[in-house]
Coordinates of C-alpha atoms and ligand atoms in Angstrom, one line a residue:
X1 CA 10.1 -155.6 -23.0
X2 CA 11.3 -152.3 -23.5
X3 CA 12.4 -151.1 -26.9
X4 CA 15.1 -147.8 -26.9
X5 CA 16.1 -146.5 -29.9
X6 CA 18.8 -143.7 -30.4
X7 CA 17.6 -141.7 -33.1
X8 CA 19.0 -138.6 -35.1
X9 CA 19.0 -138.1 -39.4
X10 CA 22.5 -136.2 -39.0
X11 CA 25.3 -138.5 -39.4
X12 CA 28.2 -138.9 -36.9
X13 CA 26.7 -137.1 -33.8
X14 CA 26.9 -140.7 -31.4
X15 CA 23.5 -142.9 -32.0
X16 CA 25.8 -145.8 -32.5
X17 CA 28.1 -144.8 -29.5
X18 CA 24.8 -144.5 -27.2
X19 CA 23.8 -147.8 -28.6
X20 CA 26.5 -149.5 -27.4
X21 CA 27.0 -147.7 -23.9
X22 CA 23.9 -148.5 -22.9
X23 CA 23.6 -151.8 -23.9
X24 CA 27.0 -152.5 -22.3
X25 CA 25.5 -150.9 -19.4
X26 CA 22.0 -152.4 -19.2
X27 CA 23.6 -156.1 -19.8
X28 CA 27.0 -155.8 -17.7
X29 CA 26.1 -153.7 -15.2
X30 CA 22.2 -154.2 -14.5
X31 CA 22.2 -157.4 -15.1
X32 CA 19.1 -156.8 -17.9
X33 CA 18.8 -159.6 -21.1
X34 CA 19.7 -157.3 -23.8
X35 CA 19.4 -157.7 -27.9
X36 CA 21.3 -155.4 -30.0
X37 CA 19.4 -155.1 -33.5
X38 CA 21.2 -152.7 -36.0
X39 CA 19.5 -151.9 -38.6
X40 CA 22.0 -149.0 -40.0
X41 CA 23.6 -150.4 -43.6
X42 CA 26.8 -149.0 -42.7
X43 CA 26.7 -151.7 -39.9
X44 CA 28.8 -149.8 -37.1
X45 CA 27.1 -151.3 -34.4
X46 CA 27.8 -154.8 -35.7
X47 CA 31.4 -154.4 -36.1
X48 CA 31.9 -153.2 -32.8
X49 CA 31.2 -157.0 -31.4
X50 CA 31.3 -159.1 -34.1
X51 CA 33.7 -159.6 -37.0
X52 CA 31.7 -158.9 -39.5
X53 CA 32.8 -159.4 -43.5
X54 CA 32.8 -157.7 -46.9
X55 CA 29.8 -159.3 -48.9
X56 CA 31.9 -160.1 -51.8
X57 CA 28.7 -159.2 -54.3
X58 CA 28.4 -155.8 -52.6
X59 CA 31.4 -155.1 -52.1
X60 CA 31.1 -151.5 -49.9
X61 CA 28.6 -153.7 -47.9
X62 CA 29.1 -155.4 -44.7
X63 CA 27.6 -159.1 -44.1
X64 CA 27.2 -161.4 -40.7
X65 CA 29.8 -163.6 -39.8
X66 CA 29.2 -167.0 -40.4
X67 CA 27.2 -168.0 -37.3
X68 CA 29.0 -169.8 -34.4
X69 CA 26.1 -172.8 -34.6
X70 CA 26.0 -173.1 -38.0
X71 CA 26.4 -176.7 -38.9
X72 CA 27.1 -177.3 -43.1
X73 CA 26.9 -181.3 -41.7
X74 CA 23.3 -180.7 -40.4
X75 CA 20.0 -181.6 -42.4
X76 CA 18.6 -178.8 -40.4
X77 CA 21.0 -176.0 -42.1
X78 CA 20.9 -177.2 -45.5
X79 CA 18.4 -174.3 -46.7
X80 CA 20.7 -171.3 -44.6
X81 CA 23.5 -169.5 -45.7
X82 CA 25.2 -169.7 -42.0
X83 CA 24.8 -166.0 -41.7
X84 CA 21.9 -164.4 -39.4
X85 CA 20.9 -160.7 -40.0
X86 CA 17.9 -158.3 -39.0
X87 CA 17.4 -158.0 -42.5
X88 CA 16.4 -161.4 -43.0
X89 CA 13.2 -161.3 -41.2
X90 CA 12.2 -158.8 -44.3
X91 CA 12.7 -161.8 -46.8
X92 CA 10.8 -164.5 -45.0
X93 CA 13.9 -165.8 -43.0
X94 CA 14.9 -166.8 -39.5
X95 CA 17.5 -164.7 -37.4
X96 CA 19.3 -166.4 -34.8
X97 CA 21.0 -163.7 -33.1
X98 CA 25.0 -164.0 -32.0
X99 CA 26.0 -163.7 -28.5
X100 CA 28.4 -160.7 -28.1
X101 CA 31.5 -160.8 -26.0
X102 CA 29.1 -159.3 -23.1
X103 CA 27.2 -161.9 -21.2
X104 CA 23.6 -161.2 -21.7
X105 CA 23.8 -159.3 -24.8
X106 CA 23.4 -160.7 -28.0
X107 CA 23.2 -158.7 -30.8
X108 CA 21.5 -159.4 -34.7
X109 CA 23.6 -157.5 -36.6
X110 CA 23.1 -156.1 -40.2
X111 CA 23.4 -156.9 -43.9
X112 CA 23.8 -153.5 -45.4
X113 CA 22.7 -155.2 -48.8
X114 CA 19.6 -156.7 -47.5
X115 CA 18.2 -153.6 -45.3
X116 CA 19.0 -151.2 -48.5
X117 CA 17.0 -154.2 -50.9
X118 CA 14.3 -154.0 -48.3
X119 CA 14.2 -150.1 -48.0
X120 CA 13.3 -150.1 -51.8
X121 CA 11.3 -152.5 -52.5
X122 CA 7.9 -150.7 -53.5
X123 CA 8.0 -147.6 -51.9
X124 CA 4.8 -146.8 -51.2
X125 CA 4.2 -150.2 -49.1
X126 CA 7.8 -150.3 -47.9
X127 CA 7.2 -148.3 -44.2
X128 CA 4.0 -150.5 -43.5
X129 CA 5.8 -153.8 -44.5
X130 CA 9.6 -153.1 -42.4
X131 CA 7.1 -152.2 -39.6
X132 CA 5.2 -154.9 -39.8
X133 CA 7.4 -157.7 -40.3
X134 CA 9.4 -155.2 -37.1
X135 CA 6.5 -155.6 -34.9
X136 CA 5.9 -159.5 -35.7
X137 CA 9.0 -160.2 -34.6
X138 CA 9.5 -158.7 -31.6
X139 CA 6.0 -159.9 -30.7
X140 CA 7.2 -163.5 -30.7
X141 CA 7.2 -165.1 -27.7
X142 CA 10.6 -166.5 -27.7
X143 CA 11.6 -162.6 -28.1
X144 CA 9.0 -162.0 -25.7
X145 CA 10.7 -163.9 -22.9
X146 CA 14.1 -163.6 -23.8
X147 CA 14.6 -160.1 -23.3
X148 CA 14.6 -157.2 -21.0
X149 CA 15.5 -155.0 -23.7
X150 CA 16.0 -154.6 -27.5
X151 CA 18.6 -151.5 -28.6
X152 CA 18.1 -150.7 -31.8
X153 CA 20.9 -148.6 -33.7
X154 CA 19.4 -146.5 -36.6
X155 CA 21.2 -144.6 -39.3
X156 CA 21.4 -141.2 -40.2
X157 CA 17.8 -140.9 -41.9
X158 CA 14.8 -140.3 -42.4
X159 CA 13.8 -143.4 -44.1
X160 CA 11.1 -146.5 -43.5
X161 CA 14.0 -148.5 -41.5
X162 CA 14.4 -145.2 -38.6
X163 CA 10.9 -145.0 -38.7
X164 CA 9.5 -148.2 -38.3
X165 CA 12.3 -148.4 -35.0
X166 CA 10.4 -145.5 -34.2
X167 CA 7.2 -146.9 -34.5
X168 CA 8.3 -150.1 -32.5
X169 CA 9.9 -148.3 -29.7
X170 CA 8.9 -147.6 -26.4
X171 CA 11.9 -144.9 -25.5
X172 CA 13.8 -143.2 -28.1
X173 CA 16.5 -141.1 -27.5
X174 CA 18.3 -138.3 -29.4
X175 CA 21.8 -137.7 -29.4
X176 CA 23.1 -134.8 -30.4
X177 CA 26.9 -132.2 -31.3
X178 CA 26.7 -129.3 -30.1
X179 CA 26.8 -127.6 -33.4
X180 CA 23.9 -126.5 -36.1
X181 CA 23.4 -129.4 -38.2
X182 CA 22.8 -132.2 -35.6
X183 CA 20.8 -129.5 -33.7
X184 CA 18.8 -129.1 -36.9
X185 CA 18.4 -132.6 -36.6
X186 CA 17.2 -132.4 -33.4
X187 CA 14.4 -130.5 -34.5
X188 CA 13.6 -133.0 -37.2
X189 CA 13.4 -136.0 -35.1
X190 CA 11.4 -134.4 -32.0
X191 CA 8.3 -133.7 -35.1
X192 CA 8.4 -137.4 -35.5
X193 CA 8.5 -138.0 -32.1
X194 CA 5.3 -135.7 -31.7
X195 CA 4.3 -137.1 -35.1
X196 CA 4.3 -141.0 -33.7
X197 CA 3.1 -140.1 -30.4
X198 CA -0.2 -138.6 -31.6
X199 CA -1.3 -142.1 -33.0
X200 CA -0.5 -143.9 -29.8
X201 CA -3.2 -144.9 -27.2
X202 CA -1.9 -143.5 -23.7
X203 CA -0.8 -146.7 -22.6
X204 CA 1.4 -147.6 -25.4
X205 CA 3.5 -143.9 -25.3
X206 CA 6.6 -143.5 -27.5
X207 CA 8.6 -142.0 -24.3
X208 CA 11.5 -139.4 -25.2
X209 CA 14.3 -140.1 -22.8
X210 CA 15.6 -137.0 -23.6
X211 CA 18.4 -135.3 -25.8
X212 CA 21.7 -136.5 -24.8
X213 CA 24.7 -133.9 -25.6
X214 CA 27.6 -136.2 -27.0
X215 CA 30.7 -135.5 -28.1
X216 CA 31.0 -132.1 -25.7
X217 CA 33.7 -130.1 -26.0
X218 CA 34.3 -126.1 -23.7
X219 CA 34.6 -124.6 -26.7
X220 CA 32.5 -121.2 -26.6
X221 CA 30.4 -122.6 -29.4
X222 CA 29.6 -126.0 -28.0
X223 CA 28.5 -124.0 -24.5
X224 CA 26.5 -121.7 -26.1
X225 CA 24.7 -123.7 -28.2
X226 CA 24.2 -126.1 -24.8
X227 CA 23.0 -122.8 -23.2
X228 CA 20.8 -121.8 -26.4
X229 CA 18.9 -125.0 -26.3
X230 CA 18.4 -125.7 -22.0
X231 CA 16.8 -121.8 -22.5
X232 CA 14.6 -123.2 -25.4
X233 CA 10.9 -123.0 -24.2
X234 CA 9.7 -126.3 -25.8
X235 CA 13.1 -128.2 -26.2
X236 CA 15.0 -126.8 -22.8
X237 CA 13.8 -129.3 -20.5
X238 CA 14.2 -132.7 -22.8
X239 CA 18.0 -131.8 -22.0
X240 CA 19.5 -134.7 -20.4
X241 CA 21.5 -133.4 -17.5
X242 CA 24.5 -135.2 -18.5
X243 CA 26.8 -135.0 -20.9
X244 CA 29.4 -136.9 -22.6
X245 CA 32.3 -134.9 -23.6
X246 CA 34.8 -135.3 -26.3
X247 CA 36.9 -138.0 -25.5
X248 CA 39.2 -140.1 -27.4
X249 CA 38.3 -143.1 -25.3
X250 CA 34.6 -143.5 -26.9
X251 CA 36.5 -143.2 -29.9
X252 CA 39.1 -145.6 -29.5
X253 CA 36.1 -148.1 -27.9
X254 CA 35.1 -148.3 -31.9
X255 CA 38.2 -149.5 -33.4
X256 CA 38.8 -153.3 -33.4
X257 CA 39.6 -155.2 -30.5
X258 CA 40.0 -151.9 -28.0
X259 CA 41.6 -152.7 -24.4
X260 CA 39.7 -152.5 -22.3
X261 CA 36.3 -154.1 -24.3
X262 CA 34.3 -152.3 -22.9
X263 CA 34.4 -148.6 -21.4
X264 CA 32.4 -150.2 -18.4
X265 CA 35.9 -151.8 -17.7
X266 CA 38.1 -149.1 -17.0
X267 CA 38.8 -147.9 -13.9
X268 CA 36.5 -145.9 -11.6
X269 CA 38.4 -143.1 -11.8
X270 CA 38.5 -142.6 -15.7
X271 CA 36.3 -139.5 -15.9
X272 CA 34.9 -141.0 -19.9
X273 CA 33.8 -143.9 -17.5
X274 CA 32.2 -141.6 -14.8
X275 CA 30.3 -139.6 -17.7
X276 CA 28.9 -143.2 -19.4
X277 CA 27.7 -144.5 -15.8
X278 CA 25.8 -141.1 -15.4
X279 CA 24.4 -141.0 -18.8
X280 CA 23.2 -144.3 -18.4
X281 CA 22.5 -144.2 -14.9
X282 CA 19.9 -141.7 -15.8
X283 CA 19.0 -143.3 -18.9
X284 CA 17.9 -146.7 -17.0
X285 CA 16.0 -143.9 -14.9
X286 CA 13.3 -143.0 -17.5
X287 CA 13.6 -146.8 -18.9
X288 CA 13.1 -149.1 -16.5
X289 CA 10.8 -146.7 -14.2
Ligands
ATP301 N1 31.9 -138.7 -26.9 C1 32.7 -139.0 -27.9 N2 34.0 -138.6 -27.9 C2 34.8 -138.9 -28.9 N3 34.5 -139.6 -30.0 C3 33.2 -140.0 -30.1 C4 32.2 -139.8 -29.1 N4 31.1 -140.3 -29.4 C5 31.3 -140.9 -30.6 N5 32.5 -140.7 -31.0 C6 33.2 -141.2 -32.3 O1 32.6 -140.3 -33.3 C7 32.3 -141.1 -34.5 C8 30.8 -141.0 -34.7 O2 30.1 -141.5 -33.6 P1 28.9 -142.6 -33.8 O3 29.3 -143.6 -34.7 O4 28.4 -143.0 -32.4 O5 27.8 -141.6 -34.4 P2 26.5 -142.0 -35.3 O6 25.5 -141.0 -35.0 O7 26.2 -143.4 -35.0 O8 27.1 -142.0 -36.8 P3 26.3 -142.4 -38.1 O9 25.2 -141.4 -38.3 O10 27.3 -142.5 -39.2 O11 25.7 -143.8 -37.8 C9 32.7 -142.5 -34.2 O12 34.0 -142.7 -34.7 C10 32.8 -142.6 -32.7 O13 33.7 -143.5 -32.2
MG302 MG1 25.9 -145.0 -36.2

């Protein structure tokens, strides 16, 4: 089972958007079992298939809709809430993920209480516990054999719940504006892919798909940064060779209840559809090899 994980601590630069492309992709279009996991508090990934809901005791935070086999009735639910999040396998509970409007993609979404309760509880143990409870879980055989692939959507940070993804993946990728800050955070997240990769044995390698330019407009400053970085001696040839441009259509695929549902649905000629399928086309490259 392959894990990918878009990955980048500046906010806004398209982790979620590469998320969801290519889990659209790997589900719709190669046919691969796919979970979505997003474990970002502010939940973006979530609300893009499911309807999730204002936890009315957090109120800036987002909780899981009430879960379509939830049964109030049932003996069997009388100790759960009806709601299945990431988070809950950090508090001893079960997660039953939801099926997204994609066949083959099901996606556990997140509780932005519970992953920011579970980010501070003891600091010092906190990255050893998230990646643990992380790596029992998708160890477990049901996960095991129900999957393909597990996409896990990160948030713009630094913090025990990026890293532990980090630790648990087996292709991270980094998205990135052409513009200083996300660059910066470019840097950033290469040292902890070097960082990670030094304590894996050879045949458990953290692979770097690469750095994907998102968001790409032909401004003089986007191309010369682009130029800057393919020159780079160390980072120049992590550059994917594809790029997503600017386009309101990835936009517009994060508002509720977009037509079409998915980008992968527009027709061949639509060039932000033609720049997804190459992304991802050479993203399932370096994946699935
Ligand atoms: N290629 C693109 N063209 C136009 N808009 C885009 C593109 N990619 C992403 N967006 C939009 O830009 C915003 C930020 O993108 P996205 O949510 O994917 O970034 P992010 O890195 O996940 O952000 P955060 O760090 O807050 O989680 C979103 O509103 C998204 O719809
Ligand atoms: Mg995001």
């Amino acid at each position: 089972m392959k894990v990918f994980v878009p990955t980048n601590n500046k906010g806004g630069v398209g982790k979620t958007n590469t998320s969801a492309l290519f889990a659209e992709y790997a589900s719709k279009i190669l046919n691969k079992k796919v979970l979505g996991i997003d474990f970002d508090p502010q939940c973006n990934f979530s609300q893009r298939y499911l309807a999730m809901e204002v936890d009315p005791s957090a109120p800036e935070g987002w909780m899981p809709p009430i879960h379509p086999d939830y049964d109030p009735t049932s003996k069997e639910d009388a100790d759960w809430d009806g709601r299945s999040s990431i988070a809950n396998i950090f508090f001893g509970e079960e997660v039953i993920p939801y099926q997204t409007y994609i066949e083959n993609f099901e996606i556990l979404p997140g509780n932005a209480d519970k992953l920011l309760q579970a980010e501070q509880i003891r600091k010092t143990e906190v990255l050893e516990k998230i990646y643990k409870r992380m790596s029992e879980f998708l160890t477990l055989p049901e996960v095991q054999n129900s999957y393909d692939i597990v996409v896990i959507d990160t948030a713009p940070s630094k913090g025990p719940l990026t890293r532990s993804a980090i630790r648990a993946a087996t292709h991270m990728i980094i998205p990135t504006v052409m513009e200083d800050k996300p660059i910066q955070g470019v840097y950033g997240m290469m040292q902890l892919w070097l960082a990670e990769s030094t304590t894996r044995e050879k045949s458990n390698a953290l692979n770097l798909v690469g750095i994907l330019p998102n968001m790409f407009k032909k401004t003089s400053l986007h191309s010369q940064l682009y130029e800057n970085l393919l020159e780079h001696e160390s980072l120049g040839k992590f550059i994917l060779p594809t790029i997503i441009g600017n386009r309101v259509v990835f936009a517009e695929a994060d508002s509720p209840n977009p037509n079409p549902r998915s980008i992968f649905d527009l027709p061949d000629n639509n060039v932000a559809k033609q720049e997804a399928v190459s992304a991802c086309e050479v993203i399932a490259e370096r994946v699935f090899a």
